PDB file of C-alpha atoms in Angstrom:
ATOM      1  CA  GLY K   1      40.555  79.584  14.390  1.00 69.00           C
ATOM      2  CA  ALA K   2      42.748  82.286  15.952  1.00 86.00           C
ATOM      3  CA  VAL K   3      40.358  83.220  18.747  1.00 92.00           C
ATOM      4  CA  VAL K   4      41.483  85.490  21.555  1.00 95.00           C
ATOM      5  CA  SER K   5      39.454  85.992  24.703  1.00 96.00           C
ATOM      6  CA  GLN K   6      39.764  88.657  27.343  1.00 97.00           C
ATOM      7  CA  HIS K   7      38.404  88.856  30.864  1.00 97.00           C
ATOM      8  CA  PRO K   8      36.743  90.766  32.365  1.00 97.00           C
ATOM      9  CA  SER K   9      34.877  92.622  29.644  1.00 96.00           C
ATOM     10  CA  ARG K  10      34.295  95.591  31.901  1.00 96.00           C
ATOM     11  CA  VAL K  11      35.287  96.576  35.402  1.00 97.00           C
ATOM     12  CA  ILE K  12      34.502  99.462  37.690  1.00 97.00           C
ATOM     13  CA  CYS K  13      36.814 100.022  40.619  1.00 96.00           C
ATOM     14  CA  LYS K  14      37.702 102.578  43.222  1.00 96.00           C
ATOM     15  CA  SER K  15      40.760 104.760  42.909  1.00 97.00           C
ATOM     16  CA  GLY K  16      43.800 103.122  44.458  1.00 96.00           C
ATOM     17  CA  THR K  17      42.834  99.523  43.781  1.00 96.00           C
ATOM     18  CA  SER K  18      44.552  97.158  41.377  1.00 97.00           C
ATOM     19  CA  VAL K  19      42.845  95.503  38.457  1.00 97.00           C
ATOM     20  CA  LYS K  20      43.982  92.381  36.607  1.00 97.00           C
ATOM     21  CA  ILE K  21      42.990  91.720  33.011  1.00 98.00           C
ATOM     22  CA  GLU K  22      43.526  88.326  31.397  1.00 97.00           C
ATOM     23  CA  CYS K  23      44.155  87.647  27.737  1.00 96.00           C
ATOM     24  CA  ARG K  24      43.953  84.104  26.391  1.00 96.00           C
ATOM     25  CA  SER K  25      44.591  82.575  23.010  1.00 94.00           C
ATOM     26  CA  LEU K  26      41.990  79.804  22.845  1.00 94.00           C
ATOM     27  CA  ASP K  27      43.024  77.712  19.876  1.00 91.00           C
ATOM     28  CA  PHE K  28      46.656  78.518  19.287  1.00 91.00           C
ATOM     29  CA  GLN K  29      49.870  79.163  21.139  1.00 90.00           C
ATOM     30  CA  ALA K  30      51.159  82.696  21.230  1.00 89.00           C
ATOM     31  CA  THR K  31      54.782  83.350  22.001  1.00 82.00           C
ATOM     32  CA  THR K  32      54.039  87.038  21.789  1.00 88.00           C
ATOM     33  CA  MET K  33      51.016  88.978  22.933  1.00 92.00           C
ATOM     34  CA  PHE K  34      50.421  92.703  22.762  1.00 94.00           C
ATOM     35  CA  TRP K  35      48.589  95.110  25.042  1.00 96.00           C
ATOM     36  CA  TYR K  36      46.929  98.211  23.650  1.00 95.00           C
ATOM     37  CA  ARG K  37      45.033 101.108  25.086  1.00 96.00           C
ATOM     38  CA  GLN K  38      42.297 102.867  23.158  1.00 93.00           C
ATOM     39  CA  PHE K  39      40.644 106.139  24.112  1.00 89.00           C
ATOM     40  CA  PRO K  40      37.198 107.013  22.701  1.00 85.00           C
ATOM     41  CA  LYS K  41      37.292 107.713  18.975  1.00 83.00           C
ATOM     42  CA  GLN K  42      41.044 107.262  18.885  1.00 87.00           C
ATOM     43  CA  SER K  43      43.483 104.732  17.540  1.00 89.00           C
ATOM     44  CA  LEU K  44      45.131 101.763  19.188  1.00 91.00           C
ATOM     45  CA  MET K  45      48.191 102.734  21.198  1.00 92.00           C
ATOM     46  CA  LEU K  46      50.626  99.934  21.879  1.00 91.00           C
ATOM     47  CA  MET K  47      51.532  99.798  25.554  1.00 95.00           C
ATOM     48  CA  ALA K  48      53.802  96.769  25.675  1.00 93.00           C
ATOM     49  CA  THR K  49      54.825  93.559  24.014  1.00 91.00           C
ATOM     50  CA  SER K  50      54.462  90.503  26.207  1.00 87.00           C
ATOM     51  CA  ASN K  51      56.881  87.651  25.607  1.00 83.00           C
ATOM     52  CA  GLU K  52      56.309  84.203  27.093  1.00 81.00           C
ATOM     53  CA  GLY K  53      58.876  83.434  29.735  1.00 81.00           C
ATOM     54  CA  SER K  54      60.608  86.786  29.671  1.00 83.00           C
ATOM     55  CA  LYS K  55      60.073  90.386  30.636  1.00 87.00           C
ATOM     56  CA  ALA K  56      57.681  92.537  28.694  1.00 91.00           C
ATOM     57  CA  THR K  57      58.917  95.273  26.413  1.00 91.00           C
ATOM     58  CA  TYR K  58      57.251  98.580  27.203  1.00 94.00           C
ATOM     59  CA  GLU K  59      56.684 101.453  24.803  1.00 91.00           C
ATOM     60  CA  GLN K  60      58.111 104.819  25.591  1.00 91.00           C
ATOM     61  CA  GLY K  61      56.058 106.656  28.172  1.00 92.00           C
ATOM     62  CA  VAL K  62      54.382 103.563  29.614  1.00 94.00           C
ATOM     63  CA  GLU K  63      55.231 102.973  33.267  1.00 93.00           C
ATOM     64  CA  LYS K  64      56.230  99.352  33.764  1.00 92.00           C
ATOM     65  CA  ASP K  65      55.617  99.556  37.505  1.00 94.00           C
ATOM     66  CA  LYS K  66      52.130 100.871  36.860  1.00 96.00           C
ATOM     67  CA  PHE K  67      51.162  98.342  34.217  1.00 96.00           C
ATOM     68  CA  LEU K  68      52.479  94.948  35.237  1.00 95.00           C
ATOM     69  CA  ILE K  69      52.530  92.309  32.536  1.00 94.00           C
ATOM     70  CA  ASN K  70      52.982  88.605  33.048  1.00 90.00           C
ATOM     71  CA  HIS K  71      53.105  86.038  30.240  1.00 88.00           C
ATOM     72  CA  ALA K  72      53.416  82.812  32.163  1.00 82.00           C
ATOM     73  CA  SER K  73      52.282  80.425  29.439  1.00 89.00           C
ATOM     74  CA  LEU K  74      51.894  80.286  25.681  1.00 90.00           C
ATOM     75  CA  THR K  75      48.171  80.944  25.970  1.00 93.00           C
ATOM     76  CA  LEU K  76      47.866  83.482  28.777  1.00 94.00           C
ATOM     77  CA  SER K  77      49.075  87.006  29.382  1.00 94.00           C
ATOM     78  CA  THR K  78      47.872  89.263  32.180  1.00 95.00           C
ATOM     79  CA  LEU K  79      47.924  93.014  32.579  1.00 97.00           C
ATOM     80  CA  THR K  80      47.621  94.428  36.078  1.00 97.00           C
ATOM     81  CA  VAL K  81      46.844  98.095  36.465  1.00 97.00           C
ATOM     82  CA  THR K  82      48.261  98.909  39.883  1.00 96.00           C
ATOM     83  CA  SER K  83      46.877 101.649  42.123  1.00 96.00           C
ATOM     84  CA  ALA K  84      44.423 102.667  39.436  1.00 96.00           C
ATOM     85  CA  HIS K  85      43.406 106.304  39.096  1.00 96.00           C
ATOM     86  CA  PRO K  86      40.594 107.914  37.082  1.00 96.00           C
ATOM     87  CA  GLU K  87      43.029 108.816  34.291  1.00 94.00           C
ATOM     88  CA  ASP K  88      43.644 105.079  33.792  1.00 95.00           C
ATOM     89  CA  SER K  89      40.039 104.669  32.692  1.00 96.00           C
ATOM     90  CA  SER K  90      40.163 103.400  29.137  1.00 95.00           C
ATOM     91  CA  PHE K  91      39.532 100.489  26.790  1.00 95.00           C
ATOM     92  CA  TYR K  92      42.342  97.941  27.063  1.00 97.00           C
ATOM     93  CA  ILE K  93      42.716  95.430  24.243  1.00 97.00           C
ATOM     94  CA  CYS K  94      45.133  92.555  23.877  1.00 96.00           C
ATOM     95  CA  SER K  95      46.186  90.770  20.732  1.00 95.00           C
ATOM     96  CA  ALA K  96      48.111  87.629  19.928  1.00 93.00           C
ATOM     97  CA  SER K  97      49.884  86.180  16.954  1.00 86.00           C
ATOM     98  CA  PRO K  98      49.581  82.455  16.208  1.00 80.00           C
ATOM     99  CA  ASN K  99      52.866  82.124  14.396  1.00 70.00           C
ATOM    100  CA  SER K 100      55.141  84.685  16.042  1.00 63.00           C
ATOM    101  CA  GLY K 101      54.662  86.665  12.889  1.00 66.00           C
ATOM    102  CA  GLU K 102      52.929  89.901  12.239  1.00 73.00           C
ATOM    103  CA  THR K 103      49.285  88.867  11.948  1.00 86.00           C
ATOM    104  CA  GLN K 104      47.567  89.873  15.166  1.00 91.00           C
ATOM    105  CA  TYR K 105      44.164  88.762  16.381  1.00 93.00           C
ATOM    106  CA  PHE K 106      42.477  90.914  18.966  1.00 95.00           C
ATOM    107  CA  GLY K 107      40.605  90.131  22.122  1.00 96.00           C
ATOM    108  CA  PRO K 108      37.213  91.766  22.756  1.00 96.00           C
ATOM    109  CA  GLY K 109      38.698  94.362  25.059  1.00 96.00           C
ATOM    110  CA  THR K 110      38.197  95.385  28.675  1.00 97.00           C
ATOM    111  CA  ARG K 111      36.533  98.638  29.547  1.00 96.00           C
ATOM    112  CA  LEU K 112      38.014  99.981  32.786  1.00 97.00           C
ATOM    113  CA  LEU K 113      36.332 102.745  34.757  1.00 96.00           C
ATOM    114  CA  VAL K 114      38.130 104.042  37.822  1.00 96.00           C
ATOM    115  CA  LEU K 115      36.004 106.126  40.149  1.00 96.00           C
TER     116      LEU K 115
ATOM    117  CA  GLY Y   1      60.080 107.708  15.053  1.00 70.00           C
ATOM    118  CA  GLU Y   2      57.975 105.448  12.871  1.00 77.00           C
ATOM    119  CA  ASN Y   3      54.629 106.864  11.852  1.00 89.00           C
ATOM    120  CA  VAL Y   4      51.533 105.869   9.888  1.00 95.00           C
ATOM    121  CA  GLU Y   5      49.294 108.582   8.462  1.00 96.00           C
ATOM    122  CA  GLN Y   6      45.734 107.707   7.503  1.00 97.00           C
ATOM    123  CA  HIS Y   7      43.240 109.725   5.456  1.00 97.00           C
ATOM    124  CA  PRO Y   8      40.468 110.655   5.510  1.00 97.00           C
ATOM    125  CA  SER Y   9      39.459 110.621   9.164  1.00 96.00           C
ATOM    126  CA  THR Y  10      35.791 110.383   8.189  1.00 97.00           C
ATOM    127  CA  LEU Y  11      34.192 109.183   4.982  1.00 98.00           C
ATOM    128  CA  SER Y  12      30.537 109.126   4.059  1.00 98.00           C
ATOM    129  CA  VAL Y  13      29.302 107.322   0.945  1.00 97.00           C
ATOM    130  CA  GLN Y  14      26.020 106.191  -0.514  1.00 97.00           C
ATOM    131  CA  GLU Y  15      25.223 102.502  -0.527  1.00 97.00           C
ATOM    132  CA  GLY Y  16      26.646 100.931  -3.662  1.00 97.00           C
ATOM    133  CA  ASP Y  17      29.421 103.479  -4.094  1.00 97.00           C
ATOM    134  CA  SER Y  18      33.110 102.728  -3.605  1.00 98.00           C
ATOM    135  CA  ALA Y  19      35.191 103.845  -0.638  1.00 98.00           C
ATOM    136  CA  VAL Y  20      38.939 104.407  -0.611  1.00 98.00           C
ATOM    137  CA  ILE Y  21      41.109 104.901   2.453  1.00 98.00           C
ATOM    138  CA  LYS Y  22      44.774 105.805   2.108  1.00 98.00           C
ATOM    139  CA  CYS Y  23      47.757 105.370   4.400  1.00 98.00           C
ATOM    140  CA  THR Y  24      51.395 106.354   4.258  1.00 97.00           C
ATOM    141  CA  TYR Y  25      54.186 105.000   6.394  1.00 96.00           C
ATOM    142  CA  SER Y  26      57.663 106.188   7.260  1.00 94.00           C
ATOM    143  CA  ASP Y  27      59.608 103.045   8.164  1.00 90.00           C
ATOM    144  CA  SER Y  28      61.276 101.712   5.028  1.00 90.00           C
ATOM    145  CA  ALA Y  29      61.755  98.357   6.789  1.00 89.00           C
ATOM    146  CA  SER Y  30      57.993  97.804   7.127  1.00 91.00           C
ATOM    147  CA  ASN Y  31      56.962  94.734   5.138  1.00 90.00           C
ATOM    148  CA  TYR Y  32      53.494  93.809   6.393  1.00 91.00           C
ATOM    149  CA  PHE Y  33      50.379  95.956   6.108  1.00 94.00           C
ATOM    150  CA  PRO Y  34      47.095  94.769   7.640  1.00 95.00           C
ATOM    151  CA  TRP Y  35      43.723  96.492   7.681  1.00 97.00           C
ATOM    152  CA  TYR Y  36      41.333  96.173  10.593  1.00 97.00           C
ATOM    153  CA  LYS Y  37      37.634  96.945  10.885  1.00 97.00           C
ATOM    154  CA  GLN Y  38      36.298  97.960  14.292  1.00 95.00           C
ATOM    155  CA  GLU Y  39      32.620  98.318  15.015  1.00 94.00           C
ATOM    156  CA  LEU Y  40      31.567 100.418  17.964  1.00 89.00           C
ATOM    157  CA  GLY Y  41      32.559  98.827  21.267  1.00 86.00           C
ATOM    158  CA  LYS Y  42      33.944  95.719  19.601  1.00 90.00           C
ATOM    159  CA  ARG Y  43      37.348  94.270  18.852  1.00 93.00           C
ATOM    160  CA  PRO Y  44      39.297  95.164  15.706  1.00 94.00           C
ATOM    161  CA  GLN Y  45      38.817  92.469  13.077  1.00 95.00           C
ATOM    162  CA  LEU Y  46      41.450  91.717  10.447  1.00 94.00           C
ATOM    163  CA  ILE Y  47      39.806  92.131   7.043  1.00 96.00           C
ATOM    164  CA  ILE Y  48      42.745  91.966   4.656  1.00 96.00           C
ATOM    165  CA  ASP Y  49      46.509  92.230   4.696  1.00 94.00           C
ATOM    166  CA  ILE Y  50      49.332  92.545   2.210  1.00 94.00           C
ATOM    167  CA  ARG Y  51      53.015  91.858   2.317  1.00 90.00           C
ATOM    168  CA  SER Y  52      55.706  93.838   0.603  1.00 85.00           C
ATOM    169  CA  ASN Y  53      56.369  91.289  -2.099  1.00 83.00           C
ATOM    170  CA  VAL Y  54      53.004  91.949  -3.785  1.00 84.00           C
ATOM    171  CA  GLY Y  55      51.413  95.111  -5.094  1.00 90.00           C
ATOM    172  CA  GLU Y  56      47.742  94.237  -4.866  1.00 94.00           C
ATOM    173  CA  LYS Y  57      45.463  91.779  -3.136  1.00 94.00           C
ATOM    174  CA  LYS Y  58      41.734  91.292  -3.498  1.00 96.00           C
ATOM    175  CA  ASP Y  59      39.102  89.498  -1.454  1.00 94.00           C
ATOM    176  CA  GLN Y  60      35.585  89.840  -2.849  1.00 95.00           C
ATOM    177  CA  ARG Y  61      34.579  93.510  -2.420  1.00 97.00           C
ATOM    178  CA  ILE Y  62      37.766  94.456  -0.610  1.00 98.00           C
ATOM    179  CA  ALA Y  63      41.137  95.156  -2.180  1.00 97.00           C
ATOM    180  CA  VAL Y  64      44.403  96.587  -0.953  1.00 98.00           C
ATOM    181  CA  THR Y  65      47.165  98.148  -3.042  1.00 97.00           C
ATOM    182  CA  LEU Y  66      50.733  98.812  -1.976  1.00 96.00           C
ATOM    183  CA  ASN Y  67      53.332 101.136  -3.442  1.00 95.00           C
ATOM    184  CA  LYS Y  68      56.586 100.478  -1.588  1.00 92.00           C
ATOM    185  CA  THR Y  69      58.499 103.110  -3.468  1.00 92.00           C
ATOM    186  CA  ALA Y  70      56.089 105.813  -2.402  1.00 94.00           C
ATOM    187  CA  LYS Y  71      55.463 104.151   0.975  1.00 95.00           C
ATOM    188  CA  HIS Y  72      51.726 104.205   0.705  1.00 95.00           C
ATOM    189  CA  PHE Y  73      48.943 101.651   0.665  1.00 97.00           C
ATOM    190  CA  SER Y  74      45.210 101.903   0.196  1.00 98.00           C
ATOM    191  CA  LEU Y  75      42.035 100.036   1.027  1.00 98.00           C
ATOM    192  CA  HIS Y  76      39.313  99.865  -1.590  1.00 98.00           C
ATOM    193  CA  ILE Y  77      35.773  98.767  -0.802  1.00 98.00           C
ATOM    194  CA  THR Y  78      33.419  98.372  -3.746  1.00 97.00           C
ATOM    195  CA  GLU Y  79      29.630  98.145  -3.735  1.00 97.00           C
ATOM    196  CA  THR Y  80      29.486  99.401  -0.170  1.00 98.00           C
ATOM    197  CA  GLN Y  81      26.721  98.234   2.126  1.00 97.00           C
ATOM    198  CA  PRO Y  82      25.391  99.726   5.387  1.00 96.00           C
ATOM    199  CA  GLU Y  83      27.092  96.928   7.330  1.00 96.00           C
ATOM    200  CA  ASP Y  84      30.439  98.205   6.066  1.00 97.00           C
ATOM    201  CA  SER Y  85      29.942 101.187   8.372  1.00 97.00           C
ATOM    202  CA  ALA Y  86      32.709 101.057  11.007  1.00 97.00           C
ATOM    203  CA  VAL Y  87      36.104 102.500  11.841  1.00 96.00           C
ATOM    204  CA  TYR Y  88      38.901 101.157   9.674  1.00 97.00           C
ATOM    205  CA  PHE Y  89      42.518 101.127  10.815  1.00 97.00           C
ATOM    206  CA  CYS Y  90      45.555 100.596   8.657  1.00 97.00           C
ATOM    207  CA  ALA Y  91      48.811  99.392  10.181  1.00 95.00           C
ATOM    208  CA  ALA Y  92      52.397  98.835   9.182  1.00 94.00           C
ATOM    209  CA  SER Y  93      54.858  96.437  10.732  1.00 91.00           C
ATOM    210  CA  LYS Y  94      57.650  97.980  12.718  1.00 85.00           C
ATOM    211  CA  GLY Y  95      60.915  97.086  11.074  1.00 76.00           C
ATOM    212  CA  GLY Y  96      63.271  95.057  13.194  1.00 63.00           C
ATOM    213  CA  SER Y  97      60.683  94.182  15.818  1.00 64.00           C
ATOM    214  CA  GLN Y  98      58.864  90.962  16.543  1.00 60.00           C
ATOM    215  CA  GLY Y  99      55.468  91.533  15.052  1.00 73.00           C
ATOM    216  CA  ASN Y 100      54.906  95.051  16.346  1.00 85.00           C
ATOM    217  CA  LEU Y 101      52.391  97.097  14.387  1.00 90.00           C
ATOM    218  CA  ILE Y 102      52.042 100.849  14.112  1.00 90.00           C
ATOM    219  CA  PHE Y 103      48.426 101.872  13.589  1.00 93.00           C
ATOM    220  CA  GLY Y 104      46.945 104.778  11.714  1.00 95.00           C
ATOM    221  CA  LYS Y 105      44.436 106.982  13.487  1.00 94.00           C
ATOM    222  CA  GLY Y 106      41.458 105.376  11.825  1.00 95.00           C
ATOM    223  CA  THR Y 107      38.769 106.285   9.308  1.00 97.00           C
ATOM    224  CA  LYS Y 108      35.140 106.346  10.294  1.00 96.00           C
ATOM    225  CA  LEU Y 109      33.204 105.075   7.296  1.00 98.00           C
ATOM    226  CA  SER Y 110      29.481 105.709   7.103  1.00 97.00           C
ATOM    227  CA  VAL Y 111      27.479 104.024   4.355  1.00 97.00           C
ATOM    228  CA  LYS Y 112      24.080 105.614   3.886  1.00 96.00           C
ATOM    229  CA  PRO Y 113      21.251 103.443   2.588  1.00 92.00           C
TER     230      PRO Y 113
END
């Protein structure tokens, strides 16, 4: 139980394009999902908290117009990196909690490379 | 702001030895402390967690201890095996938030056969 999927697993795009990443909880409903960014050999940095049916809560320093988050259902949250630039290249990981509590289960991550 | 310090950043042990990773946190309202294991290129996997109402929890070769007064918690792995090699992250819940976690910077554990 508590399986989280993420799609795509990796994407290469040209600078200036937008990229959408999907995060799904497969066997549970998640009122809250989280989006993280992880640079090589570094820790998980929380970007935003995605709440079903309401606006996402962004961490300080994260541009909400750059990283659009939509949580339209209890099993799906999407992160759109708009007008991507090479500095946006990173490993993006989502997580979800099955009971609106603290226990988070992570997706497999999406490796984004912007050329 | 809230912070979680994790030490050491790298740890190398011989197979069969024990490994200990320590974390300290700053938010006195934190009440949930999970540990994640992340193998290279893969997702973080929850391996054990502890809540503030207990001081120790054990699951086979893995144990976690919590000292709320001192605001520190530790992961103990006994009888280490090469497959334990990975990066381990500690985390502490962010007080007053809905499930937010603050992560430590990680410990790269290498178990040599």
